PDB file of C-alpha atoms in Angstrom:
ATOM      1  CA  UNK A   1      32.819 -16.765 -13.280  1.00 40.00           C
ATOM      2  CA  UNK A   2      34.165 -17.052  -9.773  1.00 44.00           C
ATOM      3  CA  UNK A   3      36.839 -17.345  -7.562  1.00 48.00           C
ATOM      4  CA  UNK A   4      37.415 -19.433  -4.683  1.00 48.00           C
ATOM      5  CA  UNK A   5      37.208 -18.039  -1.069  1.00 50.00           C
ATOM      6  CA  UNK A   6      39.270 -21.423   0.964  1.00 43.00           C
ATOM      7  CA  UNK A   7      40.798 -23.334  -1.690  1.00 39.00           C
ATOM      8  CA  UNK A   8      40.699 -26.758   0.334  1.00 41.00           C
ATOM      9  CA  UNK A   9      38.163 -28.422   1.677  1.00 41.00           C
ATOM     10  CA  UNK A  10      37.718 -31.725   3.902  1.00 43.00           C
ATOM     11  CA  UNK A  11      40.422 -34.245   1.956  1.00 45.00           C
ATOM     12  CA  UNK A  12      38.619 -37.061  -0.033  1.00 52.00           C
ATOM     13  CA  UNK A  13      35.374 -35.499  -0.652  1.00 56.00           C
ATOM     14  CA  UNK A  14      33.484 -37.004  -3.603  1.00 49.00           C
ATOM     15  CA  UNK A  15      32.475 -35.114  -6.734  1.00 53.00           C
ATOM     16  CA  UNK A  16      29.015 -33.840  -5.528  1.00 53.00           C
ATOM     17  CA  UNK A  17      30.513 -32.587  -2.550  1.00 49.00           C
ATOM     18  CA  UNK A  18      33.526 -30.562  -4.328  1.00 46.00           C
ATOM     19  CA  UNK A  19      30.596 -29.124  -6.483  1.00 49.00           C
ATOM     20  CA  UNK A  20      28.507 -28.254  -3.751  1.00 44.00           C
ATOM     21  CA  UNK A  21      32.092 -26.588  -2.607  1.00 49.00           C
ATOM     22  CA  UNK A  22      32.413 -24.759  -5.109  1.00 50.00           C
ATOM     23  CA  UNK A  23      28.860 -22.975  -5.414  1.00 46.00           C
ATOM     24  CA  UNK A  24      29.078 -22.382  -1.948  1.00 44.00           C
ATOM     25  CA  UNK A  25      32.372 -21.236  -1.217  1.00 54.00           C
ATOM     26  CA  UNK A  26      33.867 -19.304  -4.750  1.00 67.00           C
ATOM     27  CA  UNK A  27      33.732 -15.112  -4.319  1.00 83.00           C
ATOM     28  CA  UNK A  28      32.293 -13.684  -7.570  1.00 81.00           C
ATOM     29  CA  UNK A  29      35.162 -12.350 -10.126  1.00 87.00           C
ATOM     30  CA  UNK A  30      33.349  -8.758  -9.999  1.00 90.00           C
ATOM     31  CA  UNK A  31      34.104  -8.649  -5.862  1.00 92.00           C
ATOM     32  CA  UNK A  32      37.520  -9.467  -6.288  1.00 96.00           C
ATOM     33  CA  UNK A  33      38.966  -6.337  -8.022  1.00 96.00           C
ATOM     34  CA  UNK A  34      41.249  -5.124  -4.869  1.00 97.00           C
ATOM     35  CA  UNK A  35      42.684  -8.409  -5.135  1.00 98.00           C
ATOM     36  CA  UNK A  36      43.505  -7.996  -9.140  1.00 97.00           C
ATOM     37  CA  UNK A  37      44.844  -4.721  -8.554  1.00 98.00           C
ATOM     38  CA  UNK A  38      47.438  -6.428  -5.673  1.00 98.00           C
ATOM     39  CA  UNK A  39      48.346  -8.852  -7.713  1.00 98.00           C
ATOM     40  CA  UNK A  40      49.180  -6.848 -10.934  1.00 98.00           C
ATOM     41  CA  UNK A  41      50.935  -4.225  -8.418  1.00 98.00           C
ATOM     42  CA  UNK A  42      53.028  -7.277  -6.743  1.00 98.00           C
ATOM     43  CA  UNK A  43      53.604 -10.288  -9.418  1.00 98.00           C
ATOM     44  CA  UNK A  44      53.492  -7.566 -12.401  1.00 97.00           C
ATOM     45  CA  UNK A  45      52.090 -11.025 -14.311  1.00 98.00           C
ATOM     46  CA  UNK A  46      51.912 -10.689 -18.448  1.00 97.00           C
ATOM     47  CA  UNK A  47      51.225 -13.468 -21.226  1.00 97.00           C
ATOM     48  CA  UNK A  48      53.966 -16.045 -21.385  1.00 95.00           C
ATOM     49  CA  UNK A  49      54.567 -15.946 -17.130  1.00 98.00           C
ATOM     50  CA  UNK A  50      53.988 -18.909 -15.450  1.00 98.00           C
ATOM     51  CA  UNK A  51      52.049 -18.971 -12.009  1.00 98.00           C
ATOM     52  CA  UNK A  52      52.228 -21.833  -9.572  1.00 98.00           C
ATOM     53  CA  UNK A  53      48.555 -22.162  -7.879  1.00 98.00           C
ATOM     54  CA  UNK A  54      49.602 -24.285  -4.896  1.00 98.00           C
ATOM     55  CA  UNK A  55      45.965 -25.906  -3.309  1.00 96.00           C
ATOM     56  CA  UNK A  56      44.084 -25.155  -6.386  1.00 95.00           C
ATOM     57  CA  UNK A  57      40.602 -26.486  -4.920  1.00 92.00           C
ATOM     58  CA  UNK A  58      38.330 -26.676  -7.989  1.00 92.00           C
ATOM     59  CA  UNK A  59      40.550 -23.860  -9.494  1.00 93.00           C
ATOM     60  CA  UNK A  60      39.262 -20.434  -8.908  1.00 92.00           C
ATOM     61  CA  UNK A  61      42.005 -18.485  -8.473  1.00 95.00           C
ATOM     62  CA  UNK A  62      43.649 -20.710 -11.644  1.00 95.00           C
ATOM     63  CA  UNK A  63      41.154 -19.581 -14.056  1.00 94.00           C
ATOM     64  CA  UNK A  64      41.105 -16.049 -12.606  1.00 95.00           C
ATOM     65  CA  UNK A  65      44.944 -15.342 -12.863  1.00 97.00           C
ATOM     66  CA  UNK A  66      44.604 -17.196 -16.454  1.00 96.00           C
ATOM     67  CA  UNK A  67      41.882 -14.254 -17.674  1.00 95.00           C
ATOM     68  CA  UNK A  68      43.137 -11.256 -15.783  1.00 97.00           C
ATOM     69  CA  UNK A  69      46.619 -11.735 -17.148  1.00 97.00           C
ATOM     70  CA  UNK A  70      47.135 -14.133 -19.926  1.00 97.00           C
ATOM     71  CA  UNK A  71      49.362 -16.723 -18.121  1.00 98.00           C
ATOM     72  CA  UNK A  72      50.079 -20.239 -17.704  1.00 98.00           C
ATOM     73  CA  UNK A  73      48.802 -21.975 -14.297  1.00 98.00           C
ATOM     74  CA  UNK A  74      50.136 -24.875 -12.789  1.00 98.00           C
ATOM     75  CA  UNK A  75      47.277 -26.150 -10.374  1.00 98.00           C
ATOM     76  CA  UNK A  76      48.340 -28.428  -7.547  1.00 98.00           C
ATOM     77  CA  UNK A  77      45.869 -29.367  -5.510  1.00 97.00           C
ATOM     78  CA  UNK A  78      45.957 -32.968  -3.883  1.00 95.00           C
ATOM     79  CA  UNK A  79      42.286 -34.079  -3.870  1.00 94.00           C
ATOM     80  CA  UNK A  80      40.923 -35.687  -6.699  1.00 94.00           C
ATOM     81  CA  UNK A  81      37.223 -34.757  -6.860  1.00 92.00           C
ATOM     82  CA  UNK A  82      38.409 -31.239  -6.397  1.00 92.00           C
ATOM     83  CA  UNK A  83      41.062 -31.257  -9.457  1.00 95.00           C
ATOM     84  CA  UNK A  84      38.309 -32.689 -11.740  1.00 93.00           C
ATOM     85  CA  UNK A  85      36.413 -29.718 -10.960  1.00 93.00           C
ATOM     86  CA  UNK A  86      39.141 -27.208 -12.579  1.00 94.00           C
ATOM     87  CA  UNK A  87      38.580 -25.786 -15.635  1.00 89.00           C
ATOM     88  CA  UNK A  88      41.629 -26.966 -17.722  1.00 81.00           C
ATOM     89  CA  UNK A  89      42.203 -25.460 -20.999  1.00 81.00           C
ATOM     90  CA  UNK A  90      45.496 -24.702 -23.053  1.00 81.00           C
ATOM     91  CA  UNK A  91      46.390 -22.267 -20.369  1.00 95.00           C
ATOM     92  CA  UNK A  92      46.090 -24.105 -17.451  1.00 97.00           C
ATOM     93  CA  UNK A  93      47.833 -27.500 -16.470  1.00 97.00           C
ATOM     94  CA  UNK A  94      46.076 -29.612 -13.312  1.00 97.00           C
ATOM     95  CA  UNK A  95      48.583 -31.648 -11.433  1.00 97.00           C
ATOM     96  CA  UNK A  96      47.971 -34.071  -8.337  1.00 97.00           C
ATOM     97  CA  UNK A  97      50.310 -33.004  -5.718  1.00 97.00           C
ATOM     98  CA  UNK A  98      50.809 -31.243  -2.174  1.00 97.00           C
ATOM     99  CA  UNK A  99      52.782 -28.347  -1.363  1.00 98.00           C
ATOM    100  CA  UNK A 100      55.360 -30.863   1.026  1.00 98.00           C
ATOM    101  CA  UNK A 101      56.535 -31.921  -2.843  1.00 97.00           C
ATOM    102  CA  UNK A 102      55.501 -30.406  -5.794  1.00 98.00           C
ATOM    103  CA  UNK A 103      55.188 -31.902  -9.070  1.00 98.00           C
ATOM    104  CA  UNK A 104      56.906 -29.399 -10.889  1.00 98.00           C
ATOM    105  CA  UNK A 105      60.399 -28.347 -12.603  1.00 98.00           C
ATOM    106  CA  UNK A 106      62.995 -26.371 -10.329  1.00 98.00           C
ATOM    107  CA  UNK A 107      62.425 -22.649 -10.922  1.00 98.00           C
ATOM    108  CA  UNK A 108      59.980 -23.305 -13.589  1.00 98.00           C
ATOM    109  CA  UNK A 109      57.468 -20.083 -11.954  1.00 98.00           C
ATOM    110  CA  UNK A 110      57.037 -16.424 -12.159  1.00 98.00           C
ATOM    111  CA  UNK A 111      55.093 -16.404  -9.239  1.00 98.00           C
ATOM    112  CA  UNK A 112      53.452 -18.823  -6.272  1.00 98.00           C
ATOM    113  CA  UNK A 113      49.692 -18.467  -4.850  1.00 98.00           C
ATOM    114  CA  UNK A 114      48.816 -20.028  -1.808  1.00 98.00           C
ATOM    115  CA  UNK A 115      44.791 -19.468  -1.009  1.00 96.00           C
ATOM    116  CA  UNK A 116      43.959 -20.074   1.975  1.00 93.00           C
ATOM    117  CA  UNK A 117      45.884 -23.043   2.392  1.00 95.00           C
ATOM    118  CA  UNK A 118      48.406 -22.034   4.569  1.00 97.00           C
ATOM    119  CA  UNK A 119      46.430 -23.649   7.757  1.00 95.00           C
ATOM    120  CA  UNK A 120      46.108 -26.601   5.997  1.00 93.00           C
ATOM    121  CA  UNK A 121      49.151 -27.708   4.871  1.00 96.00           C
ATOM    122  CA  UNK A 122      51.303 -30.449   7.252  1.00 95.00           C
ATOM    123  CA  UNK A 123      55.220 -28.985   6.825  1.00 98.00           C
ATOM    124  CA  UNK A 124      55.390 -25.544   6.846  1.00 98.00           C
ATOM    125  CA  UNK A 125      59.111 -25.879   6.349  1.00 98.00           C
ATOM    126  CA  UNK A 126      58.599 -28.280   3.313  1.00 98.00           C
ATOM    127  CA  UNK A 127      56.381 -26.040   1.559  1.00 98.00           C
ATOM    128  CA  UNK A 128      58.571 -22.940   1.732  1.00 98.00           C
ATOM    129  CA  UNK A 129      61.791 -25.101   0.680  1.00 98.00           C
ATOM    130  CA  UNK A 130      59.279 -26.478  -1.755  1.00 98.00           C
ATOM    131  CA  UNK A 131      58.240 -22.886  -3.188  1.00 98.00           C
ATOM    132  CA  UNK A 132      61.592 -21.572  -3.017  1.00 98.00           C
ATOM    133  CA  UNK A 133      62.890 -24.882  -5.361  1.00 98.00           C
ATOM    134  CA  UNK A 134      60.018 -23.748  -8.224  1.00 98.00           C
ATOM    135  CA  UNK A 135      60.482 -20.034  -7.986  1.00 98.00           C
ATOM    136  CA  UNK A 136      63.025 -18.535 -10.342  1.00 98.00           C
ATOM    137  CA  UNK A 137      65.381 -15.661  -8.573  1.00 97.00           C
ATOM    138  CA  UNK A 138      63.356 -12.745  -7.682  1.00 98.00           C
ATOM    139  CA  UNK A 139      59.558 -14.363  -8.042  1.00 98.00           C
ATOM    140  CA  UNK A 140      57.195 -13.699  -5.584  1.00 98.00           C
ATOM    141  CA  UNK A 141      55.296 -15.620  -3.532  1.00 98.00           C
ATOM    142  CA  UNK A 142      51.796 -13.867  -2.624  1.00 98.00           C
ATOM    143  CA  UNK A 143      49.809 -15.873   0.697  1.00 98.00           C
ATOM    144  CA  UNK A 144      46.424 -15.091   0.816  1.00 97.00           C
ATOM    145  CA  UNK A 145      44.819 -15.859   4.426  1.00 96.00           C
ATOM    146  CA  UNK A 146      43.257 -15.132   7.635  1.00 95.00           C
ATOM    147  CA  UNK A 147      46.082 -14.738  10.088  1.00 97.00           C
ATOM    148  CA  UNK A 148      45.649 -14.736  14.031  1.00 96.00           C
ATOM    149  CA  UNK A 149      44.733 -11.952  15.610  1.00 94.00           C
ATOM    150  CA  UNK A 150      43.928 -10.048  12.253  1.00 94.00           C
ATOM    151  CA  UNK A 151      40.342 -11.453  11.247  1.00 92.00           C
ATOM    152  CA  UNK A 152      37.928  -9.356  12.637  1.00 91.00           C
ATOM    153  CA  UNK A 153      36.662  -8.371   9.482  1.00 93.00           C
ATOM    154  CA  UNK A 154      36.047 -11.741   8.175  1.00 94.00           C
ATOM    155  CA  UNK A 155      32.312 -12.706   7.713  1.00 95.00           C
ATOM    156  CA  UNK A 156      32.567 -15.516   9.516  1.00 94.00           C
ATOM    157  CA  UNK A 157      34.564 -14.215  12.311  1.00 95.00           C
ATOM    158  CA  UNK A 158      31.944 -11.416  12.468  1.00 96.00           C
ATOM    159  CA  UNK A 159      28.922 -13.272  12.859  1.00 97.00           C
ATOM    160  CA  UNK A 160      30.521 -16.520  13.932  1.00 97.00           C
ATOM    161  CA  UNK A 161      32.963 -15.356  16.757  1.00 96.00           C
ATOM    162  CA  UNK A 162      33.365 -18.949  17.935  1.00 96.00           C
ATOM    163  CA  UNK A 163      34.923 -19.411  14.646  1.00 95.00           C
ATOM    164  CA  UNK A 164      37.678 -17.397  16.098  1.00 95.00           C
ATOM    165  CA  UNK A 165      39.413 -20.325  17.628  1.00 94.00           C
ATOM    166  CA  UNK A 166      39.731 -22.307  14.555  1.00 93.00           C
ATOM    167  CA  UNK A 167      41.515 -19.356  13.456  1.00 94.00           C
ATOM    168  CA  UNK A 168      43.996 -18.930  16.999  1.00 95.00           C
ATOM    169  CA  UNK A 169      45.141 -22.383  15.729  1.00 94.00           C
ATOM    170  CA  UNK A 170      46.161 -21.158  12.241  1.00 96.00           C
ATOM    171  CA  UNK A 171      50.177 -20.254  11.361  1.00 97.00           C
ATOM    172  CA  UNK A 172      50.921 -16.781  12.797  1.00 98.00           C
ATOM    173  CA  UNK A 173      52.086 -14.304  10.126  1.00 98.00           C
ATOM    174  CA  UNK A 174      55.159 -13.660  11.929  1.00 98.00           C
ATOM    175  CA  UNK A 175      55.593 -17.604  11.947  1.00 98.00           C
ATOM    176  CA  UNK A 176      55.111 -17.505   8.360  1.00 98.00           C
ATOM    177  CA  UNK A 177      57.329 -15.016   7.452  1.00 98.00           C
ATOM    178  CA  UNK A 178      60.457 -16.644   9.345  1.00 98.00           C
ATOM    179  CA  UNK A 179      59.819 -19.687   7.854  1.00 98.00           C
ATOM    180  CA  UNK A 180      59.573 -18.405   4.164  1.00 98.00           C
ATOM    181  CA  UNK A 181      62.316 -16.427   5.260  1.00 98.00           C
ATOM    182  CA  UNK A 182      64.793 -18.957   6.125  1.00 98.00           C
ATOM    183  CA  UNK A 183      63.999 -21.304   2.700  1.00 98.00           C
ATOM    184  CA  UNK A 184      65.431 -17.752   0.795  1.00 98.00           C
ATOM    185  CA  UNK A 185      62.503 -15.001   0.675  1.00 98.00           C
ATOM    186  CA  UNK A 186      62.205 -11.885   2.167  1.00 98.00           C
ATOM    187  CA  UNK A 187      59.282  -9.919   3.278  1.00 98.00           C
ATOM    188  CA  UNK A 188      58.215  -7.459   0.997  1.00 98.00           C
ATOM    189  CA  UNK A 189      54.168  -6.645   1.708  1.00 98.00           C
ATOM    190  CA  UNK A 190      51.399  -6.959   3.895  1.00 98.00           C
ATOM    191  CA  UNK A 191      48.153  -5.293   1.882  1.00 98.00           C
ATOM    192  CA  UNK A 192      44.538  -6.165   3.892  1.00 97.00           C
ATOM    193  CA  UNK A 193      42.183  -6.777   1.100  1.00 98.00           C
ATOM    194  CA  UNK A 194      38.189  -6.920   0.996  1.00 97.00           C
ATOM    195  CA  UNK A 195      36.358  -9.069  -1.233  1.00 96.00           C
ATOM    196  CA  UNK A 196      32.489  -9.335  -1.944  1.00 96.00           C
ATOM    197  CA  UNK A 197      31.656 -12.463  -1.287  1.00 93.00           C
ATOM    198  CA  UNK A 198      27.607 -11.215  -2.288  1.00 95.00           C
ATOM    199  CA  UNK A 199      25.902  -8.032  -3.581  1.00 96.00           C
ATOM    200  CA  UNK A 200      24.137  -8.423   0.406  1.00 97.00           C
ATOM    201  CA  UNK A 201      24.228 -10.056   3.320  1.00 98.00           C
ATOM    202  CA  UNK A 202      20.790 -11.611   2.792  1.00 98.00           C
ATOM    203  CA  UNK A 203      22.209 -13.322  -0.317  1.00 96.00           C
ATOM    204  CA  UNK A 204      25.138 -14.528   1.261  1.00 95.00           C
ATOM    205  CA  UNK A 205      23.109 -16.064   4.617  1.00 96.00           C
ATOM    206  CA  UNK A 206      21.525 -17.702   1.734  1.00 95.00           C
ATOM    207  CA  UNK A 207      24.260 -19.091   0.054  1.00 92.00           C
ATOM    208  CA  UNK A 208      25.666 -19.864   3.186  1.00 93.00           C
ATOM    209  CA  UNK A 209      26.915 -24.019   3.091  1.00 90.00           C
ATOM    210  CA  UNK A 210      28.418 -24.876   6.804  1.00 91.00           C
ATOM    211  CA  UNK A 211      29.524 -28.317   5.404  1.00 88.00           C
ATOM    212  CA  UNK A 212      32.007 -26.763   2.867  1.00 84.00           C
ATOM    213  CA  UNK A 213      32.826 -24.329   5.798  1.00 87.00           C
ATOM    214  CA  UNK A 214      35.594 -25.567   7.788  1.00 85.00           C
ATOM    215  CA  UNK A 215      35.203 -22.810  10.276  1.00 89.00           C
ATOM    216  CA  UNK A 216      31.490 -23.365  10.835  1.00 94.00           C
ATOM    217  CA  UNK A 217      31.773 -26.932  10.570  1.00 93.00           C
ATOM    218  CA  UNK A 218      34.206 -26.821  14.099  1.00 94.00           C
ATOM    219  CA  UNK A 219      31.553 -24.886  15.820  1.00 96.00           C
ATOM    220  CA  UNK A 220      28.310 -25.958  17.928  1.00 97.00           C
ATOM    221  CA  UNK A 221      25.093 -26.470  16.387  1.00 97.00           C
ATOM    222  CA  UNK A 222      24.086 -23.909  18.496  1.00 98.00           C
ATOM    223  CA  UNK A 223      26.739 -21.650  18.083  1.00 97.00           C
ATOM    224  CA  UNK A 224      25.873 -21.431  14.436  1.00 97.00           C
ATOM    225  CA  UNK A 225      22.384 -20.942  14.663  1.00 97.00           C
ATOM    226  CA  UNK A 226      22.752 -17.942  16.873  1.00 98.00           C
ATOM    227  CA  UNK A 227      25.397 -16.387  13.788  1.00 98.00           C
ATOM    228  CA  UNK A 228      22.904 -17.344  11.718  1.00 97.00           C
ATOM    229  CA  UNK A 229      20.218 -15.102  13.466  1.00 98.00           C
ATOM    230  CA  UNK A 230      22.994 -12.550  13.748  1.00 98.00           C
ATOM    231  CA  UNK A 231      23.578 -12.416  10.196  1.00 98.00           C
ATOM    232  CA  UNK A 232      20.111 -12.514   9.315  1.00 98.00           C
ATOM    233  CA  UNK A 233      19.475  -9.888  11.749  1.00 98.00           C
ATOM    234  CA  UNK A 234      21.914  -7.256  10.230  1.00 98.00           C
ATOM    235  CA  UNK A 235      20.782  -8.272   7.037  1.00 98.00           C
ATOM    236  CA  UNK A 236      17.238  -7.101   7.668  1.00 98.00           C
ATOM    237  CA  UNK A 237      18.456  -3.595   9.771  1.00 98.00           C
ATOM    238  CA  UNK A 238      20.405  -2.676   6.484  1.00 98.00           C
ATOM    239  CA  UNK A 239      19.259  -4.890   3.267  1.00 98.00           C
ATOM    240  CA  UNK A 240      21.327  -2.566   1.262  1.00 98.00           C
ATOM    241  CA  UNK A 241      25.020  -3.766   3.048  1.00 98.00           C
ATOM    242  CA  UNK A 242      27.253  -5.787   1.180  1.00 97.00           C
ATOM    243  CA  UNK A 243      28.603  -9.202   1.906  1.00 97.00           C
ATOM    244  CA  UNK A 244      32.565  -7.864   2.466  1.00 97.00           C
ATOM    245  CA  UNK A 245      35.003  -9.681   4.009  1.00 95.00           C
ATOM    246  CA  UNK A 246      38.991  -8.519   4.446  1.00 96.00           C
ATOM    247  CA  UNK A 247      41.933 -11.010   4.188  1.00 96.00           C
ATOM    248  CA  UNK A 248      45.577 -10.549   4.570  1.00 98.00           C
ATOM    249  CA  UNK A 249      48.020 -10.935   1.336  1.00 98.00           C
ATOM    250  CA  UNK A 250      51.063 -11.201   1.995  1.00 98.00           C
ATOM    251  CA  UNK A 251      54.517 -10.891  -0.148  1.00 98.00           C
ATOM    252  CA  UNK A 252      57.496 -12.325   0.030  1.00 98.00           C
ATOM    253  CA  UNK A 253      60.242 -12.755  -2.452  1.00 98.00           C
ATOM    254  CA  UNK A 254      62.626 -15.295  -3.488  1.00 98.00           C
ATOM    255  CA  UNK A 255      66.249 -14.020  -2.806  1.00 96.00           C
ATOM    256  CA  UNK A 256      68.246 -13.146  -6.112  1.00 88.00           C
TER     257      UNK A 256
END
């Protein structure tokens, strides 16, 4: 099973596409064991909690949380083709909905994820007001992204450095922070995380998809054939190195 690395693509993409998302784009459940270990140390999640899985993509993270720890998930994630994707069971509820308004009950959560969304999202005010509403006193919210300034150990950024300026337009953590701040958190964590994304970097050129990429989709053709020789490059001078990338997760708290 897998987990998703950006958990929203280009809004209204049809079925074939989310799939082709979703191969392309989840991290294997075996790469992400920092990131359980954060989470456990953070949310302290047990059966009968209730996570909120704000931009759910085709529900990753959802079905991750829902094995690792025995709760209930709430996934909101606004596209269609990409909700039909998630893997709903008796665990894990799919809802339509942004994170400007969310479809839920007033402190109905034990905890809010936002993956990778943070850059995508319209009202950054909104969405904290929004999380804040949904979070019972106390709950944390946990923001897993690439910040600017801080991605130099992303993959992409890496062997993509154009990417970089997608990424300078991206919410600053500070920015972040005050926001969530002023809707009633406060800052509790940073942790810088790596995830294997593939057992080398061979494998992940290979499973490489620049149209479910964002990032490499805002960059030349020629800018991302020259990563992709870079990549393929270090690749071949060390076959044995992993496909590792490090992300920011950050922790904030709703006041009590």
């Amino acid at each position: 099973m897998t987990t998703e690395d950006e958990a929203t693509a280009a809004p209204g993409i049809d079925g074939d596409a989310a799939a082709a998302y979703r191969a392309a784009r989840e991290v294997p459940r075996e790469g992400l064991g920092a990131w359980r270990e954060a989470v456990a140390e953070e949310a302290g999640l047990r059966p009968g909690m209730t996570v909120l899985d704000v931009g759910a993509g085709t529900g990753g993270f959802a079905t991750a949380f829902r094995e690792w720890f025995g709760v209930d998930v709430l996934a909101v994630e606004p596209d269609a083709a990409m909700r039909a994707l998630i893997p709903a069971d008796d665990g894990i509820t799919v809802l339509k909905g942004r994170a400007e308004s969310l479809p839920v009950d007033d402190a109905c959560a034990d905890m809010a994820w936002f993956g990778s969304v943070v850059h995508h999202i319209d009202d950054l005010v909104a969405t904290a007001r929004e999380a804040r509403r949904a979070l019972r006193p106390g709950a944390p919210v946990l923001i897993r992204n690439v910040f600017p300034g801080r991605g130099e150990r992303d993959l992409r950024l890496r062997f993509f450095p154009e990417t970089a300026r997608s990424v300078a337009y991206y919410p600053p953590l500070d920015h972040v922070i005050t926001v969530f701040t002023a809707a009633g958190f406060h800052h509790t964590a940073l942790h810088t995380l790596p995830q294997e994304s593939a057992p080398t970097l061979a494998a992940y050129a290979d499973g490489l998809r620049r149209d479910t990429d964002s990032k490499l989709r805002a960059i030349s053709d020629a800018a991302y054939a020259r990563g992709l020789d870079r990549l393929r490059a270090a690749a071949a001078a060390d076959p044995a190195e992993k496909a590792v990338s490090w992300m920011d997760l950050l922790v904030l708290r709703a006041d009590s």
